[in-house]
Amino acid sequence: MSNKNLNWAVIPCAGLGTRLMPVTRSVPKAMLPVGNYPIIHFAVKEAISIGIENILIIIGDGMDTLRSYFSEIENMPESLDEENINIEEMIKSSDIRFLLQEKPLGVGHAIKLTKRIIGDNSFAVILPDDLIFSKPNSLQQLKKIYDKHGGHVIGLNELKKNEIEKKGIVDFKKEKDRYKITDLVEKPKISEAPSSTGILGRYILDYSIFDQIDDSDEGETNLTDALSLSLKSSEVSGKILEGYHFDTGNPNGLVKASNFFLKNSKLILEKY
């Protein structure tokens, strides 16, 4: 039986960051800065802020800087204490662990790696490329639906026509408090897309998703396909996420996110 209490989060970070080459040859994309904070900081903060205590960050080879960022620093100069207090509080208030994904085989594969640790617990998934500033934050918006309907809940947004073939697309019945998902298709042709509503980097998943994820070691393992298979036995709900969204997986999005953060940093650090 599934444990419906949400106390786990998975943050996949093992991707190669090809859209951000060449800097990602030596710097993990999750460590690239938005203002003076790395992208991963906002993902972990989002999980902790809704009470999640167990966080699994999926990393690839050569990404030890992610571990270092969440390590306590001894003898911190007093003049830097205030600037680092957010990080120290995050470390103390949660159990942050790291799992190695030896090959970048996609989000589905990264999630499947966590099965032996998460067991029969439900869990959140945060794709840190999708940086969203909102209050309540994105996971809190999804959790409200999850607490009522259970099953799987996914973040959504409306896409421009030229984005449809690059994203997971959903079909749905719109209800008062959610989108009841009836179909999911990964990167369809525009002519075959069931809608212009796409999946946006936030999920709350029941542990039953593990059984729907292929065990393939060749090519990327697709989470959208696993969710599509889940429709036969589980509720799948969605919500258009409110807030300011930035795709930090490309240079333009990263710059826009940094500019927004620098203009609103005090509010974001205190409220979001």
PDB file of C-alpha atoms in Angstrom:
ATOM      1  CA  MET A   1       0.000   0.000   0.000  1.00  0.00           C
ATOM      2  CA  SER A   2       1.252   3.444  -0.896  1.00  0.00           C
ATOM      3  CA  ASN A   3       2.232   5.906   1.797  1.00  0.00           C
ATOM      4  CA  LYS A   4       0.402   9.050   0.713  1.00  0.00           C
ATOM      5  CA  ASN A   5       2.413  11.317   3.027  1.00  0.00           C
ATOM      6  CA  LEU A   6       4.732  13.390   0.835  1.00  0.00           C
ATOM      7  CA  ASN A   7       8.197  13.346   2.367  1.00  0.00           C
ATOM      8  CA  TRP A   8      10.497  12.557  -0.575  1.00  0.00           C
ATOM      9  CA  ALA A   9      11.744  14.577  -3.518  1.00  0.00           C
ATOM     10  CA  VAL A  10      13.831  13.519  -6.510  1.00  0.00           C
ATOM     11  CA  ILE A  11      15.856  16.127  -8.406  1.00  0.00           C
ATOM     12  CA  PRO A  12      17.449  14.766 -11.614  1.00  0.00           C
ATOM     13  CA  CYS A  13      20.668  16.658 -12.437  1.00  0.00           C
ATOM     14  CA  ALA A  14      22.703  14.192 -14.483  1.00  0.00           C
ATOM     15  CA  GLY A  15      21.919  15.655 -17.907  1.00  0.00           C
ATOM     16  CA  LEU A  16      24.818  16.832 -20.024  1.00  0.00           C
ATOM     17  CA  GLY A  17      23.493  20.353 -20.518  1.00  0.00           C
ATOM     18  CA  THR A  18      24.048  20.267 -24.271  1.00  0.00           C
ATOM     19  CA  ARG A  19      22.108  23.493 -24.853  1.00  0.00           C
ATOM     20  CA  LEU A  20      24.559  25.280 -22.568  1.00  0.00           C
ATOM     21  CA  MET A  21      27.802  23.939 -24.021  1.00  0.00           C
ATOM     22  CA  PRO A  22      30.697  24.643 -23.720  1.00  0.00           C
ATOM     23  CA  VAL A  23      30.438  25.820 -20.081  1.00  0.00           C
ATOM     24  CA  THR A  24      28.736  22.559 -19.060  1.00  0.00           C
ATOM     25  CA  ARG A  25      31.812  20.613 -20.145  1.00  0.00           C
ATOM     26  CA  SER A  26      33.234  21.445 -16.718  1.00  0.00           C
ATOM     27  CA  VAL A  27      30.355  22.941 -14.694  1.00  0.00           C
ATOM     28  CA  PRO A  28      27.157  20.933 -14.038  1.00  0.00           C
ATOM     29  CA  LYS A  29      24.221  22.898 -15.405  1.00  0.00           C
ATOM     30  CA  ALA A  30      22.474  22.708 -12.014  1.00  0.00           C
ATOM     31  CA  MET A  31      25.414  24.678 -10.573  1.00  0.00           C
ATOM     32  CA  LEU A  32      25.142  27.531 -13.065  1.00  0.00           C
ATOM     33  CA  PRO A  33      24.207  30.775 -11.317  1.00  0.00           C
ATOM     34  CA  VAL A  34      20.917  32.614 -11.205  1.00  0.00           C
ATOM     35  CA  GLY A  35      22.150  35.791  -9.564  1.00  0.00           C
ATOM     36  CA  ASN A  36      24.551  34.493  -6.923  1.00  0.00           C
ATOM     37  CA  TYR A  37      22.695  31.222  -6.266  1.00  0.00           C
ATOM     38  CA  PRO A  38      23.044  28.036  -8.327  1.00  0.00           C
ATOM     39  CA  ILE A  39      19.954  26.592  -9.989  1.00  0.00           C
ATOM     40  CA  ILE A  40      19.972  23.570  -7.660  1.00  0.00           C
ATOM     41  CA  HIS A  41      19.521  25.857  -4.639  1.00  0.00           C
ATOM     42  CA  PHE A  42      16.042  26.894  -5.752  1.00  0.00           C
ATOM     43  CA  ALA A  43      14.960  23.293  -6.439  1.00  0.00           C
ATOM     44  CA  VAL A  44      16.000  22.064  -2.997  1.00  0.00           C
ATOM     45  CA  LYS A  45      14.483  25.108  -1.302  1.00  0.00           C
ATOM     46  CA  GLU A  46      11.169  24.478  -3.069  1.00  0.00           C
ATOM     47  CA  ALA A  47      11.002  20.935  -1.704  1.00  0.00           C
ATOM     48  CA  ILE A  48      12.016  21.862   1.833  1.00  0.00           C
ATOM     49  CA  SER A  49       9.560  24.750   1.972  1.00  0.00           C
ATOM     50  CA  ILE A  50       6.569  22.368   1.804  1.00  0.00           C
ATOM     51  CA  GLY A  51       7.970  20.099   4.508  1.00  0.00           C
ATOM     52  CA  ILE A  52       9.828  17.495   2.456  1.00  0.00           C
ATOM     53  CA  GLU A  53      12.769  16.171   4.473  1.00  0.00           C
ATOM     54  CA  ASN A  54      14.278  13.487   2.227  1.00  0.00           C
ATOM     55  CA  ILE A  55      15.869  14.729  -0.980  1.00  0.00           C
ATOM     56  CA  LEU A  56      17.600  12.598  -3.603  1.00  0.00           C
ATOM     57  CA  ILE A  57      19.709  14.487  -6.136  1.00  0.00           C
ATOM     58  CA  ILE A  58      20.652  12.414  -9.190  1.00  0.00           C
ATOM     59  CA  ILE A  59      24.090  13.343 -10.494  1.00  0.00           C
ATOM     60  CA  GLY A  60      26.462  12.188 -13.227  1.00  0.00           C
ATOM     61  CA  ASP A  61      30.215  11.643 -13.251  1.00  0.00           C
ATOM     62  CA  GLY A  62      32.239  14.740 -12.411  1.00  0.00           C
ATOM     63  CA  MET A  63      29.412  16.534 -10.617  1.00  0.00           C
ATOM     64  CA  ASP A  64      30.879  16.573  -7.120  1.00  0.00           C
ATOM     65  CA  THR A  65      30.420  20.344  -6.880  1.00  0.00           C
ATOM     66  CA  LEU A  66      26.745  19.600  -6.188  1.00  0.00           C
ATOM     67  CA  ARG A  67      27.781  17.589  -3.131  1.00  0.00           C
ATOM     68  CA  SER A  68      30.143  20.332  -2.049  1.00  0.00           C
ATOM     69  CA  TYR A  69      27.454  22.993  -2.214  1.00  0.00           C
ATOM     70  CA  PHE A  70      25.357  21.136   0.343  1.00  0.00           C
ATOM     71  CA  SER A  71      28.264  20.375   2.694  1.00  0.00           C
ATOM     72  CA  GLU A  72      28.692  22.305   5.928  1.00  0.00           C
ATOM     73  CA  ILE A  73      31.606  24.716   5.977  1.00  0.00           C
ATOM     74  CA  GLU A  74      33.541  24.873   9.223  1.00  0.00           C
ATOM     75  CA  ASN A  75      34.872  28.155  10.586  1.00  0.00           C
ATOM     76  CA  MET A  76      32.708  30.291   8.324  1.00  0.00           C
ATOM     77  CA  PRO A  77      33.766  33.966   8.684  1.00  0.00           C
ATOM     78  CA  GLU A  78      31.120  35.870  10.628  1.00  0.00           C
ATOM     79  CA  SER A  79      30.843  38.439   7.849  1.00  0.00           C
ATOM     80  CA  LEU A  80      29.563  35.676   5.531  1.00  0.00           C
ATOM     81  CA  ASP A  81      27.164  34.011   7.949  1.00  0.00           C
ATOM     82  CA  GLU A  82      24.115  35.987   6.842  1.00  0.00           C
ATOM     83  CA  GLU A  83      24.747  35.314   3.158  1.00  0.00           C
ATOM     84  CA  ASN A  84      25.072  31.570   3.792  1.00  0.00           C
ATOM     85  CA  ILE A  85      22.298  31.123   6.355  1.00  0.00           C
ATOM     86  CA  ASN A  86      19.813  29.833   3.786  1.00  0.00           C
ATOM     87  CA  ILE A  87      22.170  27.052   2.766  1.00  0.00           C
ATOM     88  CA  GLU A  88      23.091  26.063   6.328  1.00  0.00           C
ATOM     89  CA  GLU A  89      19.404  25.919   7.299  1.00  0.00           C
ATOM     90  CA  MET A  90      18.648  23.743   4.272  1.00  0.00           C
ATOM     91  CA  ILE A  91      21.410  21.307   5.214  1.00  0.00           C
ATOM     92  CA  LYS A  92      20.220  21.028   8.804  1.00  0.00           C
ATOM     93  CA  SER A  93      16.516  20.709   8.040  1.00  0.00           C
ATOM     94  CA  SER A  94      16.724  17.895   5.497  1.00  0.00           C
ATOM     95  CA  ASP A  95      18.497  14.699   4.531  1.00  0.00           C
ATOM     96  CA  ILE A  96      20.090  15.465   1.159  1.00  0.00           C
ATOM     97  CA  ARG A  97      21.551  12.420  -0.575  1.00  0.00           C
ATOM     98  CA  PHE A  98      23.141  11.856  -3.962  1.00  0.00           C
ATOM     99  CA  LEU A  99      22.734   8.992  -6.414  1.00  0.00           C
ATOM    100  CA  LEU A 100      24.986   8.418  -9.416  1.00  0.00           C
ATOM    101  CA  GLN A 101      23.379   7.946 -12.824  1.00  0.00           C
ATOM    102  CA  GLU A 102      26.269   6.473 -14.786  1.00  0.00           C
ATOM    103  CA  LYS A 103      24.756   7.338 -18.166  1.00  0.00           C
ATOM    104  CA  PRO A 104      22.377  10.248 -18.911  1.00  0.00           C
ATOM    105  CA  LEU A 105      19.462   8.018 -19.918  1.00  0.00           C
ATOM    106  CA  GLY A 106      16.647  10.417 -19.165  1.00  0.00           C
ATOM    107  CA  VAL A 107      14.376  11.425 -16.323  1.00  0.00           C
ATOM    108  CA  GLY A 108      12.515   8.110 -16.257  1.00  0.00           C
ATOM    109  CA  HIS A 109      15.748   6.181 -15.778  1.00  0.00           C
ATOM    110  CA  ALA A 110      16.882   8.587 -13.047  1.00  0.00           C
ATOM    111  CA  ILE A 111      13.611   8.082 -11.180  1.00  0.00           C
ATOM    112  CA  LYS A 112      13.797   4.291 -11.490  1.00  0.00           C
ATOM    113  CA  LEU A 113      17.185   4.407  -9.723  1.00  0.00           C
ATOM    114  CA  THR A 114      15.486   5.704  -6.585  1.00  0.00           C
ATOM    115  CA  LYS A 115      13.068   2.789  -6.190  1.00  0.00           C
ATOM    116  CA  ARG A 116      15.216   0.874  -3.695  1.00  0.00           C
ATOM    117  CA  ILE A 117      15.402   3.935  -1.449  1.00  0.00           C
ATOM    118  CA  ILE A 118      11.916   5.430  -1.796  1.00  0.00           C
ATOM    119  CA  GLY A 119      10.101   2.087  -1.621  1.00  0.00           C
ATOM    120  CA  ASP A 120       6.321   2.465  -1.382  1.00  0.00           C
ATOM    121  CA  ASN A 121       6.350   6.193  -0.656  1.00  0.00           C
ATOM    122  CA  SER A 122       4.915   8.864  -2.902  1.00  0.00           C
ATOM    123  CA  PHE A 123       7.435  11.473  -4.008  1.00  0.00           C
ATOM    124  CA  ALA A 124       7.860  14.796  -5.765  1.00  0.00           C
ATOM    125  CA  VAL A 125      10.029  15.328  -8.831  1.00  0.00           C
ATOM    126  CA  ILE A 126      11.583  18.715  -9.586  1.00  0.00           C
ATOM    127  CA  LEU A 127      13.303  19.320 -12.914  1.00  0.00           C
ATOM    128  CA  PRO A 128      15.603  22.206 -11.981  1.00  0.00           C
ATOM    129  CA  ASP A 129      15.866  23.512 -15.559  1.00  0.00           C
ATOM    130  CA  ASP A 130      12.302  24.748 -15.068  1.00  0.00           C
ATOM    131  CA  LEU A 131      12.787  27.533 -12.555  1.00  0.00           C
ATOM    132  CA  ILE A 132       9.450  28.867 -11.321  1.00  0.00           C
ATOM    133  CA  PHE A 133       9.028  31.732  -8.872  1.00  0.00           C
ATOM    134  CA  SER A 134       5.554  31.597  -7.349  1.00  0.00           C
ATOM    135  CA  LYS A 135       3.679  31.742  -4.071  1.00  0.00           C
ATOM    136  CA  PRO A 136       2.439  29.201  -3.229  1.00  0.00           C
ATOM    137  CA  ASN A 137       5.296  27.440  -4.946  1.00  0.00           C
ATOM    138  CA  SER A 138       4.774  24.907  -7.720  1.00  0.00           C
ATOM    139  CA  LEU A 139       4.890  21.796  -5.544  1.00  0.00           C
ATOM    140  CA  GLN A 140       2.426  23.320  -3.096  1.00  0.00           C
ATOM    141  CA  GLN A 141       0.045  23.992  -5.974  1.00  0.00           C
ATOM    142  CA  LEU A 142       0.268  20.336  -7.037  1.00  0.00           C
ATOM    143  CA  LYS A 143       0.042  19.003  -3.488  1.00  0.00           C
ATOM    144  CA  LYS A 144      -3.367  20.591  -2.999  1.00  0.00           C
ATOM    145  CA  ILE A 145      -4.667  18.429  -5.857  1.00  0.00           C
ATOM    146  CA  TYR A 146      -2.714  15.377  -4.732  1.00  0.00           C
ATOM    147  CA  ASP A 147      -4.175  15.548  -1.215  1.00  0.00           C
ATOM    148  CA  LYS A 148      -7.675  15.420  -2.715  1.00  0.00           C
ATOM    149  CA  HIS A 149      -7.301  13.039  -5.654  1.00  0.00           C
ATOM    150  CA  GLY A 150      -4.135  10.997  -5.005  1.00  0.00           C
ATOM    151  CA  GLY A 151      -2.536   9.191  -7.934  1.00  0.00           C
ATOM    152  CA  HIS A 152      -0.074  11.183 -10.025  1.00  0.00           C
ATOM    153  CA  VAL A 153      -0.182  14.969 -10.394  1.00  0.00           C
ATOM    154  CA  ILE A 154       1.794  16.917 -13.000  1.00  0.00           C
ATOM    155  CA  GLY A 155       2.553  20.578 -13.625  1.00  0.00           C
ATOM    156  CA  LEU A 156       1.313  22.040 -16.904  1.00  0.00           C
ATOM    157  CA  ASN A 157       1.665  25.156 -19.013  1.00  0.00           C
ATOM    158  CA  GLU A 158       0.290  26.465 -22.281  1.00  0.00           C
ATOM    159  CA  LEU A 159       2.775  26.205 -25.136  1.00  0.00           C
ATOM    160  CA  LYS A 160       3.498  28.213 -28.215  1.00  0.00           C
ATOM    161  CA  LYS A 161       3.040  26.355 -31.477  1.00  0.00           C
ATOM    162  CA  ASN A 162       6.794  26.038 -32.066  1.00  0.00           C
ATOM    163  CA  GLU A 163       7.282  24.386 -28.636  1.00  0.00           C
ATOM    164  CA  ILE A 164       4.820  21.521 -29.031  1.00  0.00           C
ATOM    165  CA  GLU A 165       7.144  19.109 -30.850  1.00  0.00           C
ATOM    166  CA  LYS A 166       9.768  19.497 -28.095  1.00  0.00           C
ATOM    167  CA  LYS A 167       7.555  18.720 -25.089  1.00  0.00           C
ATOM    168  CA  GLY A 168       5.292  16.145 -23.499  1.00  0.00           C
ATOM    169  CA  ILE A 169       1.695  17.055 -24.397  1.00  0.00           C
ATOM    170  CA  VAL A 170      -1.521  16.120 -22.574  1.00  0.00           C
ATOM    171  CA  ASP A 171      -5.161  15.659 -23.395  1.00  0.00           C
ATOM    172  CA  PHE A 172      -7.592  16.295 -20.580  1.00  0.00           C
ATOM    173  CA  LYS A 173     -11.056  16.969 -19.246  1.00  0.00           C
ATOM    174  CA  LYS A 174     -11.147  20.265 -17.398  1.00  0.00           C
ATOM    175  CA  GLU A 175     -12.745  19.965 -13.966  1.00  0.00           C
ATOM    176  CA  LYS A 176     -13.345  22.579 -11.272  1.00  0.00           C
ATOM    177  CA  ASP A 177     -10.110  21.989  -9.350  1.00  0.00           C
ATOM    178  CA  ARG A 178      -7.877  20.140 -11.838  1.00  0.00           C
ATOM    179  CA  TYR A 179      -7.230  18.914 -15.339  1.00  0.00           C
ATOM    180  CA  LYS A 180      -8.151  15.209 -15.428  1.00  0.00           C
ATOM    181  CA  ILE A 181      -5.542  13.782 -17.792  1.00  0.00           C
ATOM    182  CA  THR A 182      -6.836  11.360 -20.416  1.00  0.00           C
ATOM    183  CA  ASP A 183      -3.762  11.000 -22.635  1.00  0.00           C
ATOM    184  CA  LEU A 184      -0.060  11.940 -22.720  1.00  0.00           C
ATOM    185  CA  VAL A 185       2.177  12.027 -25.786  1.00  0.00           C
ATOM    186  CA  GLU A 186       5.900  12.772 -25.878  1.00  0.00           C
ATOM    187  CA  LYS A 187       7.032  15.265 -28.548  1.00  0.00           C
ATOM    188  CA  PRO A 188       4.185  14.743 -31.040  1.00  0.00           C
ATOM    189  CA  LYS A 189       3.999  16.330 -34.442  1.00  0.00           C
ATOM    190  CA  ILE A 190       1.914  19.496 -34.299  1.00  0.00           C
ATOM    191  CA  SER A 191      -0.740  17.873 -36.476  1.00  0.00           C
ATOM    192  CA  GLU A 192      -1.015  14.938 -34.060  1.00  0.00           C
ATOM    193  CA  ALA A 193      -0.844  16.828 -30.752  1.00  0.00           C
ATOM    194  CA  PRO A 194      -3.990  16.391 -28.616  1.00  0.00           C
ATOM    195  CA  SER A 195      -3.694  19.974 -27.292  1.00  0.00           C
ATOM    196  CA  SER A 196      -1.222  22.799 -26.810  1.00  0.00           C
ATOM    197  CA  THR A 197      -0.919  22.060 -23.073  1.00  0.00           C
ATOM    198  CA  GLY A 198       2.470  20.701 -22.082  1.00  0.00           C
ATOM    199  CA  ILE A 199       4.148  19.145 -19.060  1.00  0.00           C
ATOM    200  CA  LEU A 200       6.183  21.574 -16.985  1.00  0.00           C
ATOM    201  CA  GLY A 201       8.949  20.153 -14.807  1.00  0.00           C
ATOM    202  CA  ARG A 202       7.001  19.350 -11.599  1.00  0.00           C
ATOM    203  CA  TYR A 203       5.401  16.074 -10.557  1.00  0.00           C
ATOM    204  CA  ILE A 204       3.991  14.316  -7.536  1.00  0.00           C
ATOM    205  CA  LEU A 205       4.079  10.595  -8.231  1.00  0.00           C
ATOM    206  CA  ASP A 206       2.681   7.517  -6.558  1.00  0.00           C
ATOM    207  CA  TYR A 207       5.238   4.746  -6.121  1.00  0.00           C
ATOM    208  CA  SER A 208       3.327   2.619  -8.650  1.00  0.00           C
ATOM    209  CA  ILE A 209       5.068   4.667 -11.360  1.00  0.00           C
ATOM    210  CA  PHE A 210       8.192   2.544 -10.835  1.00  0.00           C
ATOM    211  CA  ASP A 211       6.448  -0.459 -12.416  1.00  0.00           C
ATOM    212  CA  GLN A 212       5.566   1.563 -15.519  1.00  0.00           C
ATOM    213  CA  ILE A 213       9.087   2.777 -16.283  1.00  0.00           C
ATOM    214  CA  ASP A 214      10.981   0.633 -18.798  1.00  0.00           C
ATOM    215  CA  ASP A 215      14.230  -0.943 -17.653  1.00  0.00           C
ATOM    216  CA  SER A 216      15.971  -0.168 -20.936  1.00  0.00           C
ATOM    217  CA  ASP A 217      19.678   0.686 -20.781  1.00  0.00           C
ATOM    218  CA  GLU A 218      19.647   1.938 -24.357  1.00  0.00           C
ATOM    219  CA  GLY A 219      18.411   5.420 -25.198  1.00  0.00           C
ATOM    220  CA  GLU A 220      16.464   7.729 -22.911  1.00  0.00           C
ATOM    221  CA  THR A 221      13.795   6.279 -20.644  1.00  0.00           C
ATOM    222  CA  ASN A 222      10.676   8.357 -20.975  1.00  0.00           C
ATOM    223  CA  LEU A 223       8.594   9.435 -17.961  1.00  0.00           C
ATOM    224  CA  THR A 224       5.753  10.667 -20.176  1.00  0.00           C
ATOM    225  CA  ASP A 225       5.275   7.160 -21.597  1.00  0.00           C
ATOM    226  CA  ALA A 226       5.242   5.717 -18.077  1.00  0.00           C
ATOM    227  CA  LEU A 227       2.522   8.171 -17.059  1.00  0.00           C
ATOM    228  CA  SER A 228       0.542   7.260 -20.162  1.00  0.00           C
ATOM    229  CA  LEU A 229       0.654   3.586 -19.148  1.00  0.00           C
ATOM    230  CA  SER A 230      -0.448   4.571 -15.639  1.00  0.00           C
ATOM    231  CA  LEU A 231      -3.745   5.908 -16.958  1.00  0.00           C
ATOM    232  CA  LYS A 232      -5.059   2.329 -17.024  1.00  0.00           C
ATOM    233  CA  SER A 233      -4.798   1.971 -13.254  1.00  0.00           C
ATOM    234  CA  SER A 234      -4.228   5.392 -11.646  1.00  0.00           C
ATOM    235  CA  GLU A 235      -5.661   8.858 -11.553  1.00  0.00           C
ATOM    236  CA  VAL A 236      -3.460  11.357 -13.365  1.00  0.00           C
ATOM    237  CA  SER A 237      -4.242  14.991 -12.646  1.00  0.00           C
ATOM    238  CA  GLY A 238      -2.689  18.221 -13.848  1.00  0.00           C
ATOM    239  CA  LYS A 239      -2.598  21.906 -13.043  1.00  0.00           C
ATOM    240  CA  ILE A 240      -1.526  24.948 -15.008  1.00  0.00           C
ATOM    241  CA  LEU A 241       1.230  26.258 -12.760  1.00  0.00           C
ATOM    242  CA  GLU A 242       1.047  29.864 -11.691  1.00  0.00           C
ATOM    243  CA  GLY A 243       4.132  32.051 -11.374  1.00  0.00           C
ATOM    244  CA  TYR A 244       7.127  33.288 -13.340  1.00  0.00           C
ATOM    245  CA  HIS A 245       8.688  30.455 -15.351  1.00  0.00           C
ATOM    246  CA  PHE A 246      12.182  30.424 -16.850  1.00  0.00           C
ATOM    247  CA  ASP A 247      13.820  27.646 -18.871  1.00  0.00           C
ATOM    248  CA  THR A 248      17.337  27.832 -17.450  1.00  0.00           C
ATOM    249  CA  GLY A 249      18.507  24.997 -19.682  1.00  0.00           C
ATOM    250  CA  ASN A 250      19.307  27.481 -22.438  1.00  0.00           C
ATOM    251  CA  PRO A 251      21.424  30.665 -22.357  1.00  0.00           C
ATOM    252  CA  ASN A 252      18.562  33.109 -22.966  1.00  0.00           C
ATOM    253  CA  GLY A 253      16.404  31.589 -20.247  1.00  0.00           C
ATOM    254  CA  LEU A 254      19.299  31.580 -17.807  1.00  0.00           C
ATOM    255  CA  VAL A 255      19.974  35.273 -18.409  1.00  0.00           C
ATOM    256  CA  LYS A 256      16.294  36.171 -18.088  1.00  0.00           C
ATOM    257  CA  ALA A 257      16.048  34.238 -14.806  1.00  0.00           C
ATOM    258  CA  SER A 258      19.117  36.012 -13.434  1.00  0.00           C
ATOM    259  CA  ASN A 259      17.788  39.434 -14.395  1.00  0.00           C
ATOM    260  CA  PHE A 260      14.436  38.686 -12.761  1.00  0.00           C
ATOM    261  CA  PHE A 261      16.096  37.362  -9.615  1.00  0.00           C
ATOM    262  CA  LEU A 262      18.441  40.330  -9.259  1.00  0.00           C
ATOM    263  CA  LYS A 263      15.522  42.747  -9.535  1.00  0.00           C
ATOM    264  CA  ASN A 264      13.429  40.811  -7.012  1.00  0.00           C
ATOM    265  CA  SER A 265      16.010  38.938  -4.907  1.00  0.00           C
ATOM    266  CA  LYS A 266      14.913  40.197  -1.487  1.00  0.00           C
ATOM    267  CA  LEU A 267      11.298  39.226  -2.105  1.00  0.00           C
ATOM    268  CA  ILE A 268      12.226  35.855  -3.622  1.00  0.00           C
ATOM    269  CA  LEU A 269      14.606  34.859  -0.819  1.00  0.00           C
ATOM    270  CA  GLU A 270      12.123  35.837   1.886  1.00  0.00           C
ATOM    271  CA  LYS A 271       8.824  34.743   0.362  1.00  0.00           C
ATOM    272  CA  TYR A 272       9.306  32.127  -2.363  1.00  0.00           C
TER     273      TYR A 272
END
